[in-house]
Short mmCIF file of C-alpha atoms and ligand atoms in Angstrom, two decimals:
data_model
loop_
_atom_site.label_atom_id
_atom_site.label_comp_id
_atom_site.label_asym_id
_atom_site.label_seq_id
_atom_site.Cartn_x
_atom_site.Cartn_y
_atom_site.Cartn_z
CA MET A 1 -61.42 -25.39 -70.45
CA PRO A 2 -58.60 -23.33 -71.94
CA TYR A 3 -56.25 -21.47 -69.58
CA ASP A 4 -57.02 -17.75 -69.84
CA LEU A 5 -53.66 -16.00 -70.23
CA GLU A 6 -54.94 -12.43 -69.77
CA ASP A 7 -53.09 -10.73 -66.89
CA ARG A 8 -51.25 -13.91 -65.80
CA VAL A 9 -47.84 -13.46 -64.19
CA VAL A 10 -45.17 -15.46 -66.05
CA LEU A 11 -41.66 -15.92 -64.67
CA ILE A 12 -39.25 -16.98 -67.42
CA THR A 13 -35.65 -18.08 -66.89
CA GLY A 14 -33.13 -17.39 -69.65
CA ALA A 15 -35.29 -14.58 -71.05
CA SER A 16 -32.27 -12.64 -72.36
CA SER A 17 -31.86 -14.76 -75.49
CA GLY A 18 -33.32 -17.29 -77.91
CA ILE A 19 -36.38 -19.31 -76.91
CA GLY A 20 -36.78 -17.64 -73.49
CA ARG A 21 -36.75 -14.15 -75.00
CA ALA A 22 -39.24 -15.18 -77.68
CA CYS A 23 -41.49 -16.73 -74.99
CA ALA A 24 -41.41 -13.42 -73.08
CA VAL A 25 -42.54 -11.56 -76.21
CA GLU A 26 -45.27 -14.11 -77.02
CA TYR A 27 -46.70 -14.36 -73.47
CA HIS A 28 -46.62 -10.54 -73.30
CA ARG A 29 -48.52 -10.38 -76.57
CA ALA A 30 -51.09 -12.76 -75.04
CA GLY A 31 -51.75 -10.20 -72.27
CA CYS A 32 -49.49 -11.64 -69.56
CA ARG A 33 -47.27 -9.81 -67.10
CA ILE A 34 -43.66 -10.93 -67.45
CA VAL A 35 -40.85 -11.44 -64.94
CA ALA A 36 -37.92 -11.73 -67.36
CA THR A 37 -34.88 -13.28 -65.67
CA ALA A 38 -31.31 -14.13 -66.73
CA ARG A 39 -27.78 -13.04 -65.82
CA SER A 40 -27.44 -10.35 -68.53
CA LEU A 41 -29.25 -7.27 -67.23
CA ASP A 42 -28.46 -5.21 -70.36
CA LYS A 43 -30.25 -7.72 -72.60
CA LEU A 44 -33.23 -7.96 -70.23
CA GLU A 45 -33.50 -4.16 -70.13
CA ALA A 46 -33.39 -4.05 -73.94
CA LEU A 47 -36.26 -6.58 -74.01
CA ALA A 48 -38.26 -4.53 -71.49
CA ALA A 49 -37.66 -1.37 -73.53
CA GLU A 50 -38.76 -3.15 -76.70
CA LEU A 51 -42.01 -4.36 -75.11
CA GLY A 52 -42.52 -1.15 -73.11
CA GLY A 53 -45.10 -0.43 -70.41
CA GLU A 54 -45.63 -1.81 -66.93
CA ARG A 55 -46.26 -5.45 -67.79
CA ILE A 56 -42.61 -6.53 -67.81
CA VAL A 57 -39.94 -6.42 -65.14
CA PRO A 58 -36.33 -7.43 -65.84
CA VAL A 59 -34.71 -9.27 -62.92
CA VAL A 60 -31.13 -10.52 -62.72
CA MET A 61 -31.00 -14.13 -61.60
CA ASP A 62 -28.36 -16.79 -61.98
CA VAL A 63 -30.72 -19.74 -61.53
CA THR A 64 -27.97 -21.87 -60.03
CA ASP A 65 -27.51 -19.42 -57.13
CA PRO A 66 -29.97 -19.97 -54.24
CA VAL A 67 -29.60 -16.38 -52.97
CA GLU A 68 -30.27 -14.87 -56.42
CA ARG A 69 -33.27 -17.19 -56.81
CA GLU A 70 -34.72 -16.01 -53.51
CA ILE A 71 -34.16 -12.32 -54.35
CA ALA A 72 -35.68 -12.68 -57.82
CA LEU A 73 -38.78 -14.42 -56.45
CA ARG A 74 -39.15 -11.68 -53.82
CA VAL A 75 -38.90 -8.97 -56.52
CA ALA A 76 -41.50 -10.80 -58.62
CA HIS A 77 -43.93 -10.97 -55.68
CA GLU A 78 -43.34 -7.33 -54.70
CA ARG A 79 -44.05 -6.22 -58.26
CA PHE A 80 -46.93 -8.50 -59.28
CA GLY A 81 -48.12 -10.23 -56.08
CA HIS A 82 -47.83 -13.85 -57.22
CA ILE A 83 -46.63 -16.15 -60.01
CA ASP A 84 -49.10 -17.97 -62.28
CA ILE A 85 -46.71 -19.58 -64.77
CA LEU A 86 -43.09 -20.68 -64.29
CA VAL A 87 -41.13 -21.27 -67.51
CA ASN A 88 -37.93 -23.20 -66.79
CA ASN A 89 -36.02 -22.38 -69.95
CA ALA A 90 -32.38 -21.45 -69.09
CA GLY A 91 -29.98 -24.10 -70.36
CA TRP A 92 -26.47 -24.71 -71.64
CA ALA A 93 -24.46 -27.52 -73.28
CA SER A 94 -20.90 -28.73 -73.52
CA PHE A 95 -20.07 -30.80 -76.60
CA THR A 96 -17.82 -33.69 -75.78
CA SER A 97 -17.71 -37.33 -74.75
CA ILE A 98 -18.37 -38.46 -71.19
CA LEU A 99 -14.68 -39.24 -70.67
CA ARG A 100 -13.37 -35.87 -71.84
CA MET A 101 -16.02 -33.75 -70.16
CA PRO A 102 -14.37 -31.30 -67.72
CA GLU A 103 -15.75 -31.68 -64.20
CA GLU A 104 -16.96 -28.06 -64.13
CA HIS A 105 -18.98 -28.53 -67.34
CA LEU A 106 -20.64 -31.58 -65.82
CA ASP A 107 -21.45 -29.66 -62.63
CA ARG A 108 -22.72 -26.64 -64.56
CA MET A 109 -25.08 -28.67 -66.75
CA LEU A 110 -26.47 -30.62 -63.80
CA ALA A 111 -26.99 -27.42 -61.80
CA LEU A 112 -28.44 -25.34 -64.62
CA ASN A 113 -30.42 -27.84 -66.70
CA PHE A 114 -31.76 -30.01 -63.90
CA ALA A 115 -31.26 -28.87 -60.28
CA ALA A 116 -32.30 -25.22 -60.84
CA PRO A 117 -35.70 -26.10 -62.39
CA ILE A 118 -36.41 -28.37 -59.40
CA ALA A 119 -35.49 -25.60 -56.94
CA LEU A 120 -37.73 -23.08 -58.71
CA ILE A 121 -40.62 -25.54 -58.95
CA ARG A 122 -40.33 -26.23 -55.22
CA ALA A 123 -40.29 -22.47 -54.54
CA VAL A 124 -43.42 -21.54 -56.54
CA LEU A 125 -45.54 -24.67 -56.24
CA PRO A 126 -46.93 -24.11 -52.71
CA GLU A 127 -48.55 -20.80 -53.72
CA MET A 128 -49.96 -22.35 -56.90
CA LEU A 129 -51.42 -25.26 -54.93
CA GLU A 130 -52.93 -22.84 -52.43
CA ARG A 131 -54.68 -20.98 -55.28
CA GLY A 132 -55.56 -24.26 -57.01
CA SER A 133 -54.21 -22.85 -60.27
CA GLY A 134 -50.95 -22.39 -62.12
CA GLN A 135 -48.64 -23.81 -64.77
CA ILE A 136 -45.14 -25.26 -64.78
CA VAL A 137 -43.57 -25.18 -68.25
CA ASN A 138 -40.29 -27.06 -68.64
CA ILE A 139 -38.21 -26.51 -71.79
CA SER A 140 -36.46 -29.83 -72.30
CA SER A 141 -35.35 -31.12 -75.72
CA VAL A 142 -35.84 -33.84 -78.33
CA VAL A 143 -32.51 -35.21 -77.07
CA GLY A 144 -34.27 -35.78 -73.75
CA TYR A 145 -36.11 -38.57 -75.61
CA GLN A 146 -33.24 -39.76 -77.81
CA THR A 147 -29.63 -39.13 -76.76
CA ILE A 148 -27.15 -37.77 -79.27
CA PRO A 149 -23.50 -38.78 -78.77
CA ARG A 150 -20.97 -36.02 -78.03
CA MET A 151 -23.91 -34.34 -76.31
CA THR A 152 -24.50 -37.33 -74.06
CA VAL A 153 -24.37 -35.52 -70.71
CA TYR A 154 -26.48 -32.62 -72.01
CA SER A 155 -28.99 -35.16 -73.37
CA ALA A 156 -29.00 -36.92 -69.99
CA THR A 157 -29.80 -33.68 -68.13
CA LYS A 158 -32.69 -33.11 -70.55
CA ALA A 159 -33.87 -36.72 -70.11
CA ALA A 160 -33.84 -36.10 -66.36
CA LEU A 161 -35.89 -32.91 -66.82
CA THR A 162 -38.30 -34.78 -69.10
CA SER A 163 -38.74 -37.54 -66.54
CA LEU A 164 -39.17 -35.00 -63.72
CA THR A 165 -41.86 -33.22 -65.73
CA THR A 166 -43.80 -36.43 -66.31
CA GLY A 167 -43.63 -37.36 -62.62
CA LEU A 168 -44.64 -33.86 -61.57
CA ARG A 169 -47.68 -34.02 -63.84
CA MET A 170 -48.78 -37.24 -62.17
CA GLU A 171 -48.17 -35.82 -58.68
CA LEU A 172 -50.21 -32.71 -59.49
CA LYS A 173 -53.16 -34.42 -61.16
CA GLY A 174 -56.41 -32.88 -59.91
CA THR A 175 -54.73 -29.93 -58.15
CA GLY A 176 -55.46 -27.33 -60.86
CA VAL A 177 -51.73 -26.90 -61.59
CA ASP A 178 -50.86 -27.82 -65.20
CA VAL A 179 -47.50 -29.22 -66.27
CA LEU A 180 -46.26 -28.72 -69.84
CA LEU A 181 -43.24 -30.49 -71.30
CA VAL A 182 -41.69 -28.73 -74.30
CA ALA A 183 -39.19 -30.67 -76.43
CA PRO A 184 -37.71 -28.39 -79.09
CA GLY A 185 -35.62 -29.76 -81.91
CA SER A 186 -32.88 -27.62 -83.48
CA THR A 187 -33.76 -23.97 -82.99
CA ASP A 188 -32.04 -20.95 -84.47
CA THR A 189 -30.63 -19.30 -81.31
CA PRO A 190 -27.12 -18.51 -80.00
CA PHE A 191 -27.23 -21.91 -78.19
CA PHE A 192 -24.61 -23.56 -80.43
CA GLN A 193 -22.24 -20.58 -80.26
CA VAL A 194 -22.55 -20.30 -76.47
CA ALA A 195 -22.03 -24.04 -75.94
CA ALA A 196 -18.59 -25.17 -74.81
CA THR A 197 -16.46 -26.87 -77.43
CA VAL A 198 -14.10 -29.37 -75.82
CA ASP A 199 -13.27 -31.72 -78.67
CA ALA A 200 -16.28 -31.41 -80.94
CA ARG A 201 -17.93 -28.44 -82.52
CA ALA A 202 -21.41 -27.99 -83.92
CA GLU A 203 -23.40 -25.31 -85.61
CA ARG A 204 -26.49 -27.41 -86.01
CA VAL A 205 -27.61 -30.98 -85.46
CA ALA A 206 -30.45 -31.01 -87.97
CA ARG A 207 -31.09 -29.94 -91.52
CA THR A 208 -33.89 -27.59 -90.54
CA LYS A 209 -33.98 -25.16 -87.65
CA TYR A 210 -37.13 -23.55 -86.30
CA SER A 211 -37.05 -19.91 -85.33
CA PRO A 212 -37.32 -19.22 -81.58
CA GLN A 213 -40.52 -17.29 -82.38
CA ARG A 214 -42.08 -20.41 -83.85
CA VAL A 215 -41.14 -22.40 -80.74
CA ALA A 216 -42.52 -19.65 -78.48
CA ARG A 217 -45.82 -19.56 -80.38
CA ALA A 218 -46.15 -23.32 -79.83
CA VAL A 219 -45.32 -22.91 -76.11
CA VAL A 220 -47.93 -20.19 -75.56
CA HIS A 221 -50.55 -22.03 -77.64
CA SER A 222 -49.91 -25.24 -75.63
CA SER A 223 -50.04 -23.26 -72.39
CA ARG A 224 -53.44 -21.82 -73.35
CA ARG A 225 -54.75 -25.21 -74.53
CA ARG A 226 -53.44 -26.92 -71.34
CA ARG A 227 -51.44 -29.39 -73.45
CA ARG A 228 -49.25 -31.93 -71.68
CA GLU A 229 -46.41 -32.12 -74.22
CA VAL A 230 -45.23 -30.42 -77.38
CA THR A 231 -42.40 -31.72 -79.58
CA LEU A 232 -41.01 -29.44 -82.25
CA THR A 233 -39.49 -29.72 -85.70
CA ALA A 234 -40.38 -32.44 -88.18
CA GLU A 235 -36.98 -34.09 -87.69
CA GLY A 236 -37.45 -34.00 -83.91
CA LYS A 237 -40.83 -35.70 -84.18
CA LEU A 238 -39.44 -38.24 -86.66
CA ILE A 239 -36.57 -39.38 -84.44
CA THR A 240 -38.87 -39.88 -81.43
CA LEU A 241 -41.21 -41.89 -83.67
CA ILE A 242 -38.38 -44.05 -85.05
CA ARG A 243 -37.18 -44.69 -81.49
CA ARG A 244 -40.60 -46.01 -80.53
CA PHE A 245 -40.16 -48.81 -83.10
CA SER A 246 -36.40 -49.37 -83.00
CA HIS A 247 -33.89 -48.06 -80.49
CA ARG A 248 -31.13 -49.55 -82.64
CA ALA A 249 -32.23 -47.54 -85.70
CA ALA A 250 -32.58 -44.34 -83.65
CA ASP A 251 -29.09 -44.82 -82.16
CA ALA A 252 -27.61 -45.40 -85.62
CA ILE A 253 -29.21 -42.20 -86.94
CA MET A 254 -27.97 -40.15 -83.99
CA CYS A 255 -24.44 -41.53 -84.41
CA ARG A 256 -24.53 -40.49 -88.05
CA VAL A 257 -25.87 -37.04 -87.13
CA ALA A 258 -23.15 -36.60 -84.50
CA ARG A 259 -20.43 -37.61 -86.95
CA SER A 260 -21.59 -35.18 -89.63
CA ALA A 261 -22.91 -32.33 -87.49
CA MET A 262 -20.36 -32.43 -84.69
CA PRO A 263 -17.04 -33.27 -86.28
CA ALA A 264 -14.49 -34.08 -83.63
CA VAL A 265 -11.88 -31.35 -83.23
CA LYS A 266 -9.61 -34.08 -81.86
CA PRO A 267 -10.15 -37.74 -82.67
CA THR A 268 -12.28 -39.23 -79.91
CA GLY A 269 -12.90 -42.77 -81.05
CA GLU A 270 -16.65 -42.62 -80.42
CA CYS A 271 -19.26 -43.45 -83.02
CA PRO A 272 -17.04 -45.47 -85.36
N1 NAP B 1 -31.41 -24.03 -79.57
C1 NAP B 1 -31.72 -25.31 -79.69
O1 NAP B 1 -31.46 -25.94 -80.74
C2 NAP B 1 -32.41 -26.03 -78.55
C3 NAP B 1 -32.97 -27.29 -78.82
C4 NAP B 1 -33.61 -27.97 -77.80
C5 NAP B 1 -33.69 -27.41 -76.53
N2 NAP B 1 -33.12 -26.19 -76.28
C6 NAP B 1 -33.23 -25.66 -74.91
O2 NAP B 1 -33.92 -24.45 -74.96
C7 NAP B 1 -33.54 -23.62 -73.86
C8 NAP B 1 -33.19 -22.24 -74.35
O3 NAP B 1 -32.05 -22.33 -75.18
P1 NAP B 1 -31.78 -21.34 -76.40
O4 NAP B 1 -31.66 -22.15 -77.61
O5 NAP B 1 -32.71 -20.22 -76.37
O6 NAP B 1 -30.27 -20.89 -76.01
P2 NAP B 1 -29.63 -19.46 -75.72
O7 NAP B 1 -30.05 -18.49 -76.75
O8 NAP B 1 -28.18 -19.73 -75.50
O9 NAP B 1 -30.31 -19.02 -74.34
C9 NAP B 1 -29.95 -19.59 -73.12
C10 NAP B 1 -30.50 -18.70 -72.01
O10 NAP B 1 -30.14 -19.29 -70.75
C11 NAP B 1 -29.64 -18.24 -69.92
N3 NAP B 1 -28.71 -18.78 -68.93
C12 NAP B 1 -27.57 -19.49 -69.12
N4 NAP B 1 -26.98 -19.77 -67.94
C13 NAP B 1 -27.77 -19.22 -66.98
C14 NAP B 1 -27.71 -19.16 -65.58
N5 NAP B 1 -26.71 -19.73 -64.89
N6 NAP B 1 -28.70 -18.52 -64.91
C15 NAP B 1 -29.71 -17.95 -65.58
N7 NAP B 1 -29.84 -17.96 -66.92
C16 NAP B 1 -28.88 -18.59 -67.61
C17 NAP B 1 -28.95 -17.26 -70.88
O11 NAP B 1 -28.94 -15.95 -70.34
P3 NAP B 1 -27.70 -15.23 -69.63
O12 NAP B 1 -26.45 -15.69 -70.31
O13 NAP B 1 -28.02 -13.79 -69.78
O14 NAP B 1 -27.79 -15.69 -68.20
C18 NAP B 1 -29.93 -17.30 -72.05
O15 NAP B 1 -30.96 -16.37 -71.85
C19 NAP B 1 -32.37 -24.34 -73.17
O16 NAP B 1 -32.84 -25.05 -72.04
C20 NAP B 1 -31.91 -25.33 -74.23
O17 NAP B 1 -31.31 -26.45 -73.65
C21 NAP B 1 -32.48 -25.48 -77.26
#
């Protein structure tokens, strides 16, 4: 049975930009009510103005802040009564080796990419279980399947989110709550400009980039079809396939990609 999206309440993190913003537009188009969250109120208000009407509410939330999480969830419930779909999308990366990674970048990635989705899942799951219906959508990454050097810690946070999503799906089997893992490949968003550059820079890590709209269409389609996983971009699918047959070959490809796509600003010695 497909999941009827009409009138569903969708809370999206990182809805001010890129994939999260496009997901807000696409779920809204599918008839959902949207709780659009991020730190940038001006961008959320611009999104709400663009979509218009009563089916979207912009809510400021730094997902790493427990107080802001609690307030945002309260606002969502006051406005729409409950949450049907949680989209854990907010994320950030720092490009550098493990050794050179500043402590605060490490903490920020762990808090934002991994701990915050767990906290939000734990906050909304009881009400979903009570209703016997709901969806958790986690936006991970292809690098959650196959690490790319100079993005090793970012990849590891995505691998952790991927693993969490798989475990959650098993824990929730038969409860009526669906779990969807989304693994985008390179997507044309401000992600690479917003990322911290310590000793490597990158504008892209693949030859082709999907538009965030294309990713969002796949997310909403998979949500409606109750899919378990969706991996995006041909290159993204290819590297996960290669890895299934040879970890050595996949590592060699990712080293080459890192060398060409993320030239070291300072010599780092990795990936000779
Ligand atoms: N772009 C790619 O190539 C790619 C590939 C694979 C996976 N992904 C993943 O896709 C997701 C979306 O990324 P994107 O490409 O759309 O990047 P983006 O355009 O930079 O968007 C990131 C979003 O996260 C929000 N955010 C950052 N820190 C936050 C915080 N502390 N609290 C709440 N929101 C926060 C930002 O909003 P504010 O700054 O307003 O808070 C923004 O809306 C991320 O999880 C990313 O890891 C991206």
